Short mmCIF file of C-alpha atoms in Angstrom, two decimals:
data_model
loop_
_atom_site.label_atom_id
_atom_site.label_comp_id
_atom_site.label_asym_id
_atom_site.label_seq_id
_atom_site.Cartn_x
_atom_site.Cartn_y
_atom_site.Cartn_z
CA UNK A 1285 6.78 10.53 -0.74
CA UNK A 1286 3.38 11.35 0.80
CA UNK A 1287 3.89 15.08 0.21
CA UNK A 1288 4.60 14.38 -3.47
CA UNK A 1289 1.31 12.52 -4.04
CA UNK A 1290 -1.03 14.26 -1.57
CA UNK A 1291 -2.61 16.62 -4.11
CA UNK A 1292 -3.66 13.72 -6.39
CA UNK A 1293 -5.95 11.94 -3.89
CA UNK A 1294 -9.07 12.54 -1.79
CA UNK A 1295 -7.65 10.84 1.31
CA UNK A 1296 -4.27 9.42 2.34
CA UNK A 1297 -3.63 7.15 5.34
CA UNK A 1298 -0.18 6.08 6.49
CA UNK A 1299 1.24 3.27 8.65
CA UNK A 1300 -1.95 1.22 8.95
CA UNK A 1301 -2.20 -2.05 10.84
CA UNK A 1302 -5.19 -4.07 9.73
CA UNK A 1303 -6.52 -6.17 12.59
CA UNK A 1304 -9.09 -8.89 13.04
CA UNK A 1305 -10.02 -9.94 16.57
CA UNK A 1306 -7.11 -7.94 18.04
CA UNK A 1307 -4.59 -9.73 15.83
CA UNK A 1308 -2.60 -7.88 13.16
CA UNK A 1309 -3.23 -9.62 9.83
CA UNK A 1310 -1.53 -7.10 7.54
CA UNK A 1311 0.36 -3.82 7.54
CA UNK A 1312 0.56 -1.21 4.80
CA UNK A 1313 2.64 1.96 4.62
CA UNK A 1314 0.36 4.21 2.52
CA UNK A 1315 -3.23 3.89 1.27
CA UNK A 1316 -4.35 6.64 -1.07
CA UNK A 1317 -8.03 6.90 -2.09
CA UNK A 1318 -9.60 8.66 -5.05
CA UNK A 1319 -13.32 7.87 -5.28
CA UNK A 1320 -13.69 4.08 -5.33
CA UNK A 1321 -10.09 3.59 -6.45
CA UNK A 1322 -7.34 2.67 -3.97
CA UNK A 1323 -3.62 2.89 -4.48
CA UNK A 1324 -1.57 0.81 -2.04
CA UNK A 1325 2.07 1.78 -1.46
CA UNK A 1326 4.71 -0.30 0.31
CA UNK A 1327 7.91 1.58 1.14
CA UNK A 1328 11.27 -0.12 1.71
CA UNK A 1329 14.71 1.40 2.23
CA UNK A 1330 16.38 -1.23 0.08
CA UNK A 1331 15.19 -3.04 -3.02
CA UNK A 1332 13.31 -5.92 -1.29
CA UNK A 1333 10.47 -6.22 -3.76
CA UNK A 1334 9.58 -9.83 -2.86
CA UNK A 1335 8.64 -8.96 0.72
CA UNK A 1336 6.73 -5.90 -0.48
CA UNK A 1337 4.72 -7.99 -2.98
CA UNK A 1338 3.64 -10.41 -0.23
CA UNK A 1339 2.47 -7.55 1.96
CA UNK A 1340 0.66 -5.78 -0.87
CA UNK A 1341 -1.24 -8.86 -2.05
CA UNK A 1342 -2.33 -9.62 1.52
CA UNK A 1343 -3.77 -6.11 1.86
CA UNK A 1344 -5.28 -6.23 -1.65
CA UNK A 1345 -7.37 -9.26 -0.60
CA UNK A 1346 -8.83 -7.25 2.27
CA UNK A 1347 -9.87 -4.39 -0.04
CA UNK A 1348 -11.19 -6.60 -2.86
CA UNK A 1349 -14.38 -4.53 -3.25
CA UNK A 1350 -12.27 -1.57 -4.41
CA UNK A 1351 -10.37 -1.10 -7.65
CA UNK A 1352 -6.84 -1.40 -6.23
CA UNK A 1353 -3.44 -0.73 -7.73
CA UNK A 1354 -0.25 -1.67 -5.86
CA UNK A 1355 3.03 0.23 -5.85
CA UNK A 1356 6.47 -0.41 -4.39
CA UNK A 1357 8.68 2.54 -3.47
CA UNK A 1358 12.42 1.90 -3.08
CA UNK A 1359 14.01 4.65 -1.01
CA UNK A 1360 17.59 3.73 -1.93
CA UNK A 1361 16.93 4.08 -5.66
CA UNK A 1362 14.15 6.67 -5.32
CA UNK A 1363 11.98 4.54 -7.64
CA UNK A 1364 8.24 3.93 -7.71
CA UNK A 1365 7.31 0.60 -9.33
CA UNK A 1366 3.79 -0.57 -10.10
CA UNK A 1367 3.19 -4.18 -9.02
CA UNK A 1368 1.03 -6.14 -11.45
#
């Protein structure tokens, strides 16, 4: 999936663990940046959108100074869904 979107963004980071005081507070699969806009991607093999939503909203709180958009990618169905 990263190869498919890499040309659209300035910077892409994968498999990030966000820590505070040596404690992991959130994990995100892909963060893609274009200017001051962030796109957050959570990737799951099966269609477990509820767990992905929880993870995405936790990360979205951390990056609240950016204009963020969240996406869920289901590998089994090869679908990209925007989370509102």
